[in-house]
Amino acid sequence: NAGVTQTPKFQVLKTGQSMTLQCAQDMNHNSMYWYRQDPGMGLRLIYYSASEGTTDKGEVPNGYNVSRLNKREFSLRLESAAPSQTSVYFCASSWIPGGNTIYFGEGSWLTVV
Amino acid sequence: TQLLEQSPQFLSIQEGENLTVYCNSSSVFSSLQWYRQEPGEGPVLLVTVVTGGEVKKLKRLTFQFGDARKDSSLHITAAQPGDTGLYLCAGFGNKLVFGAGTILRVKS
């Protein structure tokens, strides 16, 4: 089972460049999430989509945009990358919003130089 | 803002030792989860505790939810090198909030 699939796995960007992180889940989950993980700070919610057609800001949304393309796919876009956005990004999904079992992808390592 | 504080941040022990990781907050959570994360992978759910005072066991791992549902602990008995990883607690309040994690290294 694929579960939650993220691409790319690794990316290096120059300051000011843009890029999109792609995420897809094959579990027919309604809710999807984007988190970033930084040393000593745990996982912080960037944006989430409670259901297809809806998106909401999380704890740290500045500098990011998202698109819930369909029920399966939820993308995260950095319009003008900054060094502070160097992080590991995780996509996740759950059956219901804040559902008790959240499944995570393997992560995308982003470095902004 | 609901915050979860985990302690210790780092733990390096010998195989066979016991250990406890703590997760504390001033906020009440409807439930609390523990995840384990290995390098290069996403977190994987270990357990969810829902009721104050609840104790759940998963082989050598024992999870407890505080009576007031503000704190939790993870106890590992006779740690193995395979237990090495990052342990994260996460609490459900009005949203899921993660602690910063405890890095556990078990040496053989």
mmCIF file with all atom_site columns, C-alpha atoms in Angstrom:
data_model
loop_
_atom_site.group_PDB
_atom_site.id
_atom_site.type_symbol
_atom_site.label_atom_id
_atom_site.label_alt_id
_atom_site.label_comp_id
_atom_site.label_asym_id
_atom_site.label_entity_id
_atom_site.label_seq_id
_atom_site.pdbx_PDB_ins_code
_atom_site.Cartn_x
_atom_site.Cartn_y
_atom_site.Cartn_z
_atom_site.occupancy
_atom_site.B_iso_or_equiv
_atom_site.pdbx_formal_charge
_atom_site.auth_seq_id
_atom_site.auth_comp_id
_atom_site.auth_asym_id
_atom_site.auth_atom_id
_atom_site.pdbx_PDB_model_num
ATOM 1   C CA . ASN A 1 1   ? 0.000   0.000  0.000  1.00 0.00 ? 1   ASN A CA 1
ATOM 2   C CA . ALA A 1 2   ? 1.372   3.414  -0.976 1.00 0.00 ? 2   ALA A CA 1
ATOM 3   C CA . GLY A 1 3   ? -0.440  5.407  1.736  1.00 0.00 ? 3   GLY A CA 1
ATOM 4   C CA . VAL A 1 4   ? 0.732   9.026  1.565  1.00 0.00 ? 4   VAL A CA 1
ATOM 5   C CA . THR A 1 5   ? 3.216   9.835  -1.189 1.00 0.00 ? 5   THR A CA 1
ATOM 6   C CA . GLN A 1 6   ? 5.201   13.070 -1.356 1.00 0.00 ? 6   GLN A CA 1
ATOM 7   C CA . THR A 1 7   ? 7.420   14.453 -4.083 1.00 0.00 ? 7   THR A CA 1
ATOM 8   C CA . PRO A 1 8   ? 10.136  15.533 -4.351 1.00 0.00 ? 8   PRO A CA 1
ATOM 9   C CA . LYS A 1 9   ? 12.096  13.847 -1.585 1.00 0.00 ? 9   LYS A CA 1
ATOM 10  C CA . PHE A 1 10  ? 14.910  16.396 -1.708 1.00 0.00 ? 10  PHE A CA 1
ATOM 11  C CA . GLN A 1 11  ? 15.110  19.902 -3.175 1.00 0.00 ? 11  GLN A CA 1
ATOM 12  C CA . VAL A 1 12  ? 17.563  22.776 -3.034 1.00 0.00 ? 12  VAL A CA 1
ATOM 13  C CA . LEU A 1 13  ? 16.238  26.201 -3.926 1.00 0.00 ? 13  LEU A CA 1
ATOM 14  C CA . LYS A 1 14  ? 17.769  29.621 -4.234 1.00 0.00 ? 14  LYS A CA 1
ATOM 15  C CA . THR A 1 15  ? 16.208  32.450 -2.270 1.00 0.00 ? 15  THR A CA 1
ATOM 16  C CA . GLY A 1 16  ? 13.293  33.877 -4.215 1.00 0.00 ? 16  GLY A CA 1
ATOM 17  C CA . GLN A 1 17  ? 12.617  30.771 -6.304 1.00 0.00 ? 17  GLN A CA 1
ATOM 18  C CA . SER A 1 18  ? 9.252   29.098 -6.233 1.00 0.00 ? 18  SER A CA 1
ATOM 19  C CA . MET A 1 19  ? 8.329   25.456 -6.026 1.00 0.00 ? 19  MET A CA 1
ATOM 20  C CA . THR A 1 20  ? 5.445   23.125 -5.302 1.00 0.00 ? 20  THR A CA 1
ATOM 21  C CA . LEU A 1 21  ? 5.489   20.074 -3.077 1.00 0.00 ? 21  LEU A CA 1
ATOM 22  C CA . GLN A 1 22  ? 3.089   17.413 -4.250 1.00 0.00 ? 22  GLN A CA 1
ATOM 23  C CA . CYS A 1 23  ? 1.172   15.026 -2.026 1.00 0.00 ? 23  CYS A CA 1
ATOM 24  C CA . ALA A 1 24  ? -1.240  12.223 -2.829 1.00 0.00 ? 24  ALA A CA 1
ATOM 25  C CA . GLN A 1 25  ? -3.030  9.676  -0.645 1.00 0.00 ? 25  GLN A CA 1
ATOM 26  C CA . ASP A 1 26  ? -4.747  6.494  -1.753 1.00 0.00 ? 26  ASP A CA 1
ATOM 27  C CA . MET A 1 27  ? -6.724  5.783  1.423  1.00 0.00 ? 27  MET A CA 1
ATOM 28  C CA . ASN A 1 28  ? -9.844  7.766  0.441  1.00 0.00 ? 28  ASN A CA 1
ATOM 29  C CA . HIS A 1 29  ? -9.245  10.105 3.387  1.00 0.00 ? 29  HIS A CA 1
ATOM 30  C CA . ASN A 1 30  ? -11.226 13.293 3.634  1.00 0.00 ? 30  ASN A CA 1
ATOM 31  C CA . SER A 1 31  ? -8.672  15.427 5.480  1.00 0.00 ? 31  SER A CA 1
ATOM 32  C CA . MET A 1 32  ? -5.129  16.301 4.485  1.00 0.00 ? 32  MET A CA 1
ATOM 33  C CA . TYR A 1 33  ? -2.408  18.330 6.184  1.00 0.00 ? 33  TYR A CA 1
ATOM 34  C CA . TRP A 1 34  ? 0.963   19.923 5.603  1.00 0.00 ? 34  TRP A CA 1
ATOM 35  C CA . TYR A 1 35  ? 3.427   20.117 8.497  1.00 0.00 ? 35  TYR A CA 1
ATOM 36  C CA . ARG A 1 36  ? 6.978   21.338 8.783  1.00 0.00 ? 36  ARG A CA 1
ATOM 37  C CA . GLN A 1 37  ? 9.467   19.808 11.191 1.00 0.00 ? 37  GLN A CA 1
ATOM 38  C CA . ASP A 1 38  ? 12.415  21.762 12.558 1.00 0.00 ? 38  ASP A CA 1
ATOM 39  C CA . PRO A 1 39  ? 14.938  20.658 15.190 1.00 0.00 ? 39  PRO A CA 1
ATOM 40  C CA . GLY A 1 40  ? 13.646  21.217 18.709 1.00 0.00 ? 40  GLY A CA 1
ATOM 41  C CA . MET A 1 41  ? 10.258  22.456 17.523 1.00 0.00 ? 41  MET A CA 1
ATOM 42  C CA . GLY A 1 42  ? 8.321   19.335 16.719 1.00 0.00 ? 42  GLY A CA 1
ATOM 43  C CA . LEU A 1 43  ? 5.778   19.303 13.925 1.00 0.00 ? 43  LEU A CA 1
ATOM 44  C CA . ARG A 1 44  ? 3.972   22.538 13.169 1.00 0.00 ? 44  ARG A CA 1
ATOM 45  C CA . LEU A 1 45  ? 0.839   22.687 11.049 1.00 0.00 ? 45  LEU A CA 1
ATOM 46  C CA . ILE A 1 46  ? 1.131   24.921 7.983  1.00 0.00 ? 46  ILE A CA 1
ATOM 47  C CA . TYR A 1 47  ? -2.223  24.383 6.272  1.00 0.00 ? 47  TYR A CA 1
ATOM 48  C CA . TYR A 1 48  ? -4.885  21.756 6.312  1.00 0.00 ? 48  TYR A CA 1
ATOM 49  C CA . SER A 1 49  ? -7.871  20.706 4.253  1.00 0.00 ? 49  SER A CA 1
ATOM 50  C CA . ALA A 1 50  ? -10.716 19.271 6.278  1.00 0.00 ? 50  ALA A CA 1
ATOM 51  C CA . SER A 1 51  ? -12.454 18.037 3.155  1.00 0.00 ? 51  SER A CA 1
ATOM 52  C CA . GLU A 1 52  ? -12.250 18.346 -0.605 1.00 0.00 ? 52  GLU A CA 1
ATOM 53  C CA . GLY A 1 53  ? -12.801 21.949 -1.615 1.00 0.00 ? 53  GLY A CA 1
ATOM 54  C CA . THR A 1 54  ? -11.775 23.520 1.691  1.00 0.00 ? 54  THR A CA 1
ATOM 55  C CA . THR A 1 55  ? -8.444  24.749 3.013  1.00 0.00 ? 55  THR A CA 1
ATOM 56  C CA . ASP A 1 56  ? -7.553  26.518 6.247  1.00 0.00 ? 56  ASP A CA 1
ATOM 57  C CA . LYS A 1 57  ? -4.491  28.084 7.806  1.00 0.00 ? 57  LYS A CA 1
ATOM 58  C CA . GLY A 1 58  ? -2.616  26.270 10.497 1.00 0.00 ? 58  GLY A CA 1
ATOM 59  C CA . GLU A 1 59  ? -0.044  27.520 12.965 1.00 0.00 ? 59  GLU A CA 1
ATOM 60  C CA . VAL A 1 60  ? 2.605   28.789 10.498 1.00 0.00 ? 60  VAL A CA 1
ATOM 61  C CA . PRO A 1 61  ? 0.971   29.616 7.122  1.00 0.00 ? 61  PRO A CA 1
ATOM 62  C CA . ASN A 1 62  ? 2.984   32.701 6.126  1.00 0.00 ? 62  ASN A CA 1
ATOM 63  C CA . GLY A 1 63  ? 4.944   32.242 2.893  1.00 0.00 ? 63  GLY A CA 1
ATOM 64  C CA . TYR A 1 64  ? 2.918   29.227 1.776  1.00 0.00 ? 64  TYR A CA 1
ATOM 65  C CA . ASN A 1 65  ? -0.144  28.495 -0.314 1.00 0.00 ? 65  ASN A CA 1
ATOM 66  C CA . VAL A 1 66  ? -2.023  25.248 -0.787 1.00 0.00 ? 66  VAL A CA 1
ATOM 67  C CA . SER A 1 67  ? -4.372  23.659 -3.264 1.00 0.00 ? 67  SER A CA 1
ATOM 68  C CA . ARG A 1 68  ? -6.671  20.714 -2.639 1.00 0.00 ? 68  ARG A CA 1
ATOM 69  C CA . LEU A 1 69  ? -6.730  19.576 -6.241 1.00 0.00 ? 69  LEU A CA 1
ATOM 70  C CA . ASN A 1 70  ? -9.128  16.704 -5.608 1.00 0.00 ? 70  ASN A CA 1
ATOM 71  C CA . LYS A 1 71  ? -9.817  14.261 -2.798 1.00 0.00 ? 71  LYS A CA 1
ATOM 72  C CA . ARG A 1 72  ? -6.477  12.517 -3.331 1.00 0.00 ? 72  ARG A CA 1
ATOM 73  C CA . GLU A 1 73  ? -4.093  15.424 -3.835 1.00 0.00 ? 73  GLU A CA 1
ATOM 74  C CA . PHE A 1 74  ? -2.999  18.349 -1.678 1.00 0.00 ? 74  PHE A CA 1
ATOM 75  C CA . SER A 1 75  ? -0.114  20.522 -2.835 1.00 0.00 ? 75  SER A CA 1
ATOM 76  C CA . LEU A 1 76  ? 2.001   23.072 -0.973 1.00 0.00 ? 76  LEU A CA 1
ATOM 77  C CA . ARG A 1 77  ? 3.509   26.001 -2.837 1.00 0.00 ? 77  ARG A CA 1
ATOM 78  C CA . LEU A 1 78  ? 6.340   28.304 -1.852 1.00 0.00 ? 78  LEU A CA 1
ATOM 79  C CA . GLU A 1 79  ? 5.966   31.414 -4.015 1.00 0.00 ? 79  GLU A CA 1
ATOM 80  C CA . SER A 1 80  ? 9.257   33.075 -3.042 1.00 0.00 ? 80  SER A CA 1
ATOM 81  C CA . ALA A 1 81  ? 11.434  30.779 -0.989 1.00 0.00 ? 81  ALA A CA 1
ATOM 82  C CA . ALA A 1 82  ? 13.353  32.131 1.992  1.00 0.00 ? 82  ALA A CA 1
ATOM 83  C CA . PRO A 1 83  ? 16.148  30.519 4.040  1.00 0.00 ? 83  PRO A CA 1
ATOM 84  C CA . SER A 1 84  ? 13.735  30.368 7.012  1.00 0.00 ? 84  SER A CA 1
ATOM 85  C CA . GLN A 1 85  ? 11.708  27.860 4.997  1.00 0.00 ? 85  GLN A CA 1
ATOM 86  C CA . THR A 1 86  ? 14.552  25.352 5.066  1.00 0.00 ? 86  THR A CA 1
ATOM 87  C CA . SER A 1 87  ? 12.894  22.420 6.778  1.00 0.00 ? 87  SER A CA 1
ATOM 88  C CA . VAL A 1 88  ? 11.493  18.935 6.415  1.00 0.00 ? 88  VAL A CA 1
ATOM 89  C CA . TYR A 1 89  ? 7.935   18.997 5.147  1.00 0.00 ? 89  TYR A CA 1
ATOM 90  C CA . PHE A 1 90  ? 5.423   16.262 5.871  1.00 0.00 ? 90  PHE A CA 1
ATOM 91  C CA . CYS A 1 91  ? 2.107   15.674 4.227  1.00 0.00 ? 91  CYS A CA 1
ATOM 92  C CA . ALA A 1 92  ? -0.480  13.709 6.198  1.00 0.00 ? 92  ALA A CA 1
ATOM 93  C CA . SER A 1 93  ? -4.045  12.526 5.893  1.00 0.00 ? 93  SER A CA 1
ATOM 94  C CA . SER A 1 94  ? -6.862  11.268 8.082  1.00 0.00 ? 94  SER A CA 1
ATOM 95  C CA . TRP A 1 95  ? -10.367 9.935  7.584  1.00 0.00 ? 95  TRP A CA 1
ATOM 96  C CA . ILE A 1 96  ? -11.975 12.879 9.362  1.00 0.00 ? 96  ILE A CA 1
ATOM 97  C CA . PRO A 1 97  ? -10.653 16.312 10.411 1.00 0.00 ? 97  PRO A CA 1
ATOM 98  C CA . GLY A 1 98  ? -8.296  15.833 13.325 1.00 0.00 ? 98  GLY A CA 1
ATOM 99  C CA . GLY A 1 99  ? -9.123  12.148 13.072 1.00 0.00 ? 99  GLY A CA 1
ATOM 100 C CA . ASN A 1 100 ? -7.555  9.855  15.597 1.00 0.00 ? 100 ASN A CA 1
ATOM 101 C CA . THR A 1 101 ? -5.319  8.115  13.099 1.00 0.00 ? 101 THR A CA 1
ATOM 102 C CA . ILE A 1 102 ? -3.210  10.420 10.988 1.00 0.00 ? 102 ILE A CA 1
ATOM 103 C CA . TYR A 1 103 ? -0.938  8.901  8.386  1.00 0.00 ? 103 TYR A CA 1
ATOM 104 C CA . PHE A 1 104 ? 2.223   10.699 7.373  1.00 0.00 ? 104 PHE A CA 1
ATOM 105 C CA . GLY A 1 105 ? 4.263   10.659 4.201  1.00 0.00 ? 105 GLY A CA 1
ATOM 106 C CA . GLU A 1 106 ? 7.999   10.096 4.259  1.00 0.00 ? 106 GLU A CA 1
ATOM 107 C CA . GLY A 1 107 ? 8.896   13.777 4.159  1.00 0.00 ? 107 GLY A CA 1
ATOM 108 C CA . SER A 1 108 ? 10.442  16.252 1.743  1.00 0.00 ? 108 SER A CA 1
ATOM 109 C CA . TRP A 1 109 ? 13.798  17.802 2.642  1.00 0.00 ? 109 TRP A CA 1
ATOM 110 C CA . LEU A 1 110 ? 13.930  21.394 1.416  1.00 0.00 ? 110 LEU A CA 1
ATOM 111 C CA . THR A 1 111 ? 17.011  23.603 1.618  1.00 0.00 ? 111 THR A CA 1
ATOM 112 C CA . VAL A 1 112 ? 16.835  27.271 0.634  1.00 0.00 ? 112 VAL A CA 1
ATOM 113 C CA . VAL A 1 113 ? 20.208  28.910 0.060  1.00 0.00 ? 113 VAL A CA 1
ATOM 114 C CA . THR B 2 1   ? -2.125  28.297 22.364 1.00 0.00 ? 1   THR B CA 1
ATOM 115 C CA . GLN B 2 2   ? -1.898  24.752 23.622 1.00 0.00 ? 2   GLN B CA 1
ATOM 116 C CA . LEU B 2 3   ? 1.677   23.646 24.190 1.00 0.00 ? 3   LEU B CA 1
ATOM 117 C CA . LEU B 2 4   ? 3.153   20.232 24.891 1.00 0.00 ? 4   LEU B CA 1
ATOM 118 C CA . GLU B 2 5   ? 6.546   19.977 26.560 1.00 0.00 ? 5   GLU B CA 1
ATOM 119 C CA . GLN B 2 6   ? 8.475   16.756 26.264 1.00 0.00 ? 6   GLN B CA 1
ATOM 120 C CA . SER B 2 7   ? 11.331  15.668 28.474 1.00 0.00 ? 7   SER B CA 1
ATOM 121 C CA . PRO B 2 8   ? 14.039  14.708 28.219 1.00 0.00 ? 8   PRO B CA 1
ATOM 122 C CA . GLN B 2 9   ? 15.034  16.067 24.810 1.00 0.00 ? 9   GLN B CA 1
ATOM 123 C CA . PHE B 2 10  ? 17.756  13.443 24.401 1.00 0.00 ? 10  PHE B CA 1
ATOM 124 C CA . LEU B 2 11  ? 18.260  10.066 26.010 1.00 0.00 ? 11  LEU B CA 1
ATOM 125 C CA . SER B 2 12  ? 21.165  7.686  25.413 1.00 0.00 ? 12  SER B CA 1
ATOM 126 C CA . ILE B 2 13  ? 21.013  4.396  27.280 1.00 0.00 ? 13  ILE B CA 1
ATOM 127 C CA . GLN B 2 14  ? 22.390  0.888  27.181 1.00 0.00 ? 14  GLN B CA 1
ATOM 128 C CA . GLU B 2 15  ? 20.415  -2.048 25.891 1.00 0.00 ? 15  GLU B CA 1
ATOM 129 C CA . GLY B 2 16  ? 18.343  -3.592 28.667 1.00 0.00 ? 16  GLY B CA 1
ATOM 130 C CA . GLU B 2 17  ? 17.789  -0.388 30.639 1.00 0.00 ? 17  GLU B CA 1
ATOM 131 C CA . ASN B 2 18  ? 14.375  1.075  31.403 1.00 0.00 ? 18  ASN B CA 1
ATOM 132 C CA . LEU B 2 19  ? 13.361  4.627  30.562 1.00 0.00 ? 19  LEU B CA 1
ATOM 133 C CA . THR B 2 20  ? 10.470  7.036  30.823 1.00 0.00 ? 20  THR B CA 1
ATOM 134 C CA . VAL B 2 21  ? 9.616   9.947  28.543 1.00 0.00 ? 21  VAL B CA 1
ATOM 135 C CA . TYR B 2 22  ? 7.260   12.657 29.729 1.00 0.00 ? 22  TYR B CA 1
ATOM 136 C CA . CYS B 2 23  ? 4.800   14.884 27.936 1.00 0.00 ? 23  CYS B CA 1
ATOM 137 C CA . ASN B 2 24  ? 3.333   17.778 29.918 1.00 0.00 ? 24  ASN B CA 1
ATOM 138 C CA . SER B 2 25  ? 0.948   20.632 29.309 1.00 0.00 ? 25  SER B CA 1
ATOM 139 C CA . SER B 2 26  ? -1.107  23.184 31.196 1.00 0.00 ? 26  SER B CA 1
ATOM 140 C CA . SER B 2 27  ? -3.973  22.465 28.797 1.00 0.00 ? 27  SER B CA 1
ATOM 141 C CA . VAL B 2 28  ? -6.527  19.682 28.865 1.00 0.00 ? 28  VAL B CA 1
ATOM 142 C CA . PHE B 2 29  ? -6.634  17.414 25.841 1.00 0.00 ? 29  PHE B CA 1
ATOM 143 C CA . SER B 2 30  ? -9.485  15.222 24.702 1.00 0.00 ? 30  SER B CA 1
ATOM 144 C CA . SER B 2 31  ? -6.936  12.580 23.766 1.00 0.00 ? 31  SER B CA 1
ATOM 145 C CA . LEU B 2 32  ? -3.205  12.194 23.427 1.00 0.00 ? 32  LEU B CA 1
ATOM 146 C CA . GLN B 2 33  ? -1.130  10.258 20.970 1.00 0.00 ? 33  GLN B CA 1
ATOM 147 C CA . TRP B 2 34  ? 2.419   8.933  20.866 1.00 0.00 ? 34  TRP B CA 1
ATOM 148 C CA . TYR B 2 35  ? 4.325   8.594  17.602 1.00 0.00 ? 35  TYR B CA 1
ATOM 149 C CA . ARG B 2 36  ? 7.683   7.092  16.744 1.00 0.00 ? 36  ARG B CA 1
ATOM 150 C CA . GLN B 2 37  ? 9.743   8.486  13.903 1.00 0.00 ? 37  GLN B CA 1
ATOM 151 C CA . GLU B 2 38  ? 12.812  6.910  12.335 1.00 0.00 ? 38  GLU B CA 1
ATOM 152 C CA . PRO B 2 39  ? 15.382  8.861  10.328 1.00 0.00 ? 39  PRO B CA 1
ATOM 153 C CA . GLY B 2 40  ? 14.187  9.611  6.821  1.00 0.00 ? 40  GLY B CA 1
ATOM 154 C CA . GLU B 2 41  ? 10.613  8.618  7.523  1.00 0.00 ? 41  GLU B CA 1
ATOM 155 C CA . GLY B 2 42  ? 7.402   10.173 8.723  1.00 0.00 ? 42  GLY B CA 1
ATOM 156 C CA . PRO B 2 43  ? 5.973   9.679  12.237 1.00 0.00 ? 43  PRO B CA 1
ATOM 157 C CA . VAL B 2 44  ? 4.048   6.483  12.833 1.00 0.00 ? 44  VAL B CA 1
ATOM 158 C CA . LEU B 2 45  ? 1.260   6.311  15.388 1.00 0.00 ? 45  LEU B CA 1
ATOM 159 C CA . LEU B 2 46  ? 1.966   4.027  18.351 1.00 0.00 ? 46  LEU B CA 1
ATOM 160 C CA . VAL B 2 47  ? -1.048  4.620  20.565 1.00 0.00 ? 47  VAL B CA 1
ATOM 161 C CA . THR B 2 48  ? -3.948  6.921  21.401 1.00 0.00 ? 48  THR B CA 1
ATOM 162 C CA . VAL B 2 49  ? -5.067  7.417  25.003 1.00 0.00 ? 49  VAL B CA 1
ATOM 163 C CA . VAL B 2 50  ? -8.447  8.955  25.626 1.00 0.00 ? 50  VAL B CA 1
ATOM 164 C CA . THR B 2 51  ? -9.551  8.521  29.233 1.00 0.00 ? 51  THR B CA 1
ATOM 165 C CA . GLY B 2 52  ? -7.893  10.227 32.205 1.00 0.00 ? 52  GLY B CA 1
ATOM 166 C CA . GLY B 2 53  ? -5.781  7.670  34.066 1.00 0.00 ? 53  GLY B CA 1
ATOM 167 C CA . GLU B 2 54  ? -5.806  5.278  31.126 1.00 0.00 ? 54  GLU B CA 1
ATOM 168 C CA . VAL B 2 55  ? -2.877  2.895  30.765 1.00 0.00 ? 55  VAL B CA 1
ATOM 169 C CA . LYS B 2 56  ? -2.113  1.088  27.512 1.00 0.00 ? 56  LYS B CA 1
ATOM 170 C CA . LYS B 2 57  ? 0.589   -1.454 26.865 1.00 0.00 ? 57  LYS B CA 1
ATOM 171 C CA . LEU B 2 58  ? 2.239   -2.250 23.565 1.00 0.00 ? 58  LEU B CA 1
ATOM 172 C CA . LYS B 2 59  ? 4.721   -5.073 24.187 1.00 0.00 ? 59  LYS B CA 1
ATOM 173 C CA . ARG B 2 60  ? 7.531   -3.420 26.202 1.00 0.00 ? 60  ARG B CA 1
ATOM 174 C CA . LEU B 2 61  ? 5.996   0.060  25.925 1.00 0.00 ? 61  LEU B CA 1
ATOM 175 C CA . THR B 2 62  ? 3.565   1.363  28.543 1.00 0.00 ? 62  THR B CA 1
ATOM 176 C CA . PHE B 2 63  ? 1.636   4.561  27.930 1.00 0.00 ? 63  PHE B CA 1
ATOM 177 C CA . GLN B 2 64  ? -0.257  6.462  30.605 1.00 0.00 ? 64  GLN B CA 1
ATOM 178 C CA . PHE B 2 65  ? -2.623  9.423  30.340 1.00 0.00 ? 65  PHE B CA 1
ATOM 179 C CA . GLY B 2 66  ? -2.729  11.664 33.380 1.00 0.00 ? 66  GLY B CA 1
ATOM 180 C CA . ASP B 2 67  ? -5.894  11.793 35.486 1.00 0.00 ? 67  ASP B CA 1
ATOM 181 C CA . ALA B 2 68  ? -6.475  15.420 34.503 1.00 0.00 ? 68  ALA B CA 1
ATOM 182 C CA . ARG B 2 69  ? -5.718  14.691 30.815 1.00 0.00 ? 69  ARG B CA 1
ATOM 183 C CA . LYS B 2 70  ? -2.925  17.267 30.782 1.00 0.00 ? 70  LYS B CA 1
ATOM 184 C CA . ASP B 2 71  ? 0.066   14.956 30.716 1.00 0.00 ? 71  ASP B CA 1
ATOM 185 C CA . SER B 2 72  ? 1.250   11.572 29.576 1.00 0.00 ? 72  SER B CA 1
ATOM 186 C CA . SER B 2 73  ? 4.214   9.270  29.929 1.00 0.00 ? 73  SER B CA 1
ATOM 187 C CA . LEU B 2 74  ? 5.841   6.581  27.849 1.00 0.00 ? 74  LEU B CA 1
ATOM 188 C CA . HIS B 2 75  ? 7.789   3.899  29.702 1.00 0.00 ? 75  HIS B CA 1
ATOM 189 C CA . ILE B 2 76  ? 9.998   1.416  27.871 1.00 0.00 ? 76  ILE B CA 1
ATOM 190 C CA . THR B 2 77  ? 11.117  -1.713 29.685 1.00 0.00 ? 77  THR B CA 1
ATOM 191 C CA . ALA B 2 78  ? 14.379  -3.417 28.728 1.00 0.00 ? 78  ALA B CA 1
ATOM 192 C CA . ALA B 2 79  ? 15.114  -1.092 25.820 1.00 0.00 ? 79  ALA B CA 1
ATOM 193 C CA . GLN B 2 80  ? 16.424  -2.600 22.579 1.00 0.00 ? 80  GLN B CA 1
ATOM 194 C CA . PRO B 2 81  ? 18.537  -0.972 19.846 1.00 0.00 ? 81  PRO B CA 1
ATOM 195 C CA . GLY B 2 82  ? 15.454  -1.211 17.630 1.00 0.00 ? 82  GLY B CA 1
ATOM 196 C CA . ASP B 2 83  ? 13.698  1.252  19.955 1.00 0.00 ? 83  ASP B CA 1
ATOM 197 C CA . THR B 2 84  ? 16.074  3.990  18.778 1.00 0.00 ? 84  THR B CA 1
ATOM 198 C CA . GLY B 2 85  ? 14.208  6.894  17.225 1.00 0.00 ? 85  GLY B CA 1
ATOM 199 C CA . LEU B 2 86  ? 12.357  10.132 17.834 1.00 0.00 ? 86  LEU B CA 1
ATOM 200 C CA . TYR B 2 87  ? 9.303   9.831  20.083 1.00 0.00 ? 87  TYR B CA 1
ATOM 201 C CA . LEU B 2 88  ? 6.638   12.494 19.690 1.00 0.00 ? 88  LEU B CA 1
ATOM 202 C CA . CYS B 2 89  ? 3.565   13.137 21.767 1.00 0.00 ? 89  CYS B CA 1
ATOM 203 C CA . ALA B 2 90  ? 0.594   14.935 20.245 1.00 0.00 ? 90  ALA B CA 1
ATOM 204 C CA . GLY B 2 91  ? -2.515  16.220 21.936 1.00 0.00 ? 91  GLY B CA 1
ATOM 205 C CA . PHE B 2 92  ? -5.999  16.776 20.559 1.00 0.00 ? 92  PHE B CA 1
ATOM 206 C CA . GLY B 2 93  ? -7.544  19.977 21.815 1.00 0.00 ? 93  GLY B CA 1
ATOM 207 C CA . ASN B 2 94  ? -9.150  22.168 19.210 1.00 0.00 ? 94  ASN B CA 1
ATOM 208 C CA . LYS B 2 95  ? -6.462  20.838 16.868 1.00 0.00 ? 95  LYS B CA 1
ATOM 209 C CA . LEU B 2 96  ? -3.594  18.371 16.978 1.00 0.00 ? 96  LEU B CA 1
ATOM 210 C CA . VAL B 2 97  ? -0.528  19.855 18.707 1.00 0.00 ? 97  VAL B CA 1
ATOM 211 C CA . PHE B 2 98  ? 2.853   18.130 18.733 1.00 0.00 ? 98  PHE B CA 1
ATOM 212 C CA . GLY B 2 99  ? 5.597   18.204 21.314 1.00 0.00 ? 99  GLY B CA 1
ATOM 213 C CA . ALA B 2 100 ? 9.193   18.808 20.205 1.00 0.00 ? 100 ALA B CA 1
ATOM 214 C CA . GLY B 2 101 ? 10.095  15.155 20.656 1.00 0.00 ? 101 GLY B CA 1
ATOM 215 C CA . THR B 2 102 ? 12.539  12.980 22.568 1.00 0.00 ? 102 THR B CA 1
ATOM 216 C CA . ILE B 2 103 ? 15.479  11.493 20.705 1.00 0.00 ? 103 ILE B CA 1
ATOM 217 C CA . LEU B 2 104 ? 16.195  8.031  22.095 1.00 0.00 ? 104 LEU B CA 1
ATOM 218 C CA . ARG B 2 105 ? 19.378  6.140  21.362 1.00 0.00 ? 105 ARG B CA 1
ATOM 219 C CA . VAL B 2 106 ? 19.755  2.608  22.664 1.00 0.00 ? 106 VAL B CA 1
ATOM 220 C CA . LYS B 2 107 ? 23.302  1.284  22.502 1.00 0.00 ? 107 LYS B CA 1
ATOM 221 C CA . SER B 2 108 ? 24.061  -2.400 22.234 1.00 0.00 ? 108 SER B CA 1
#
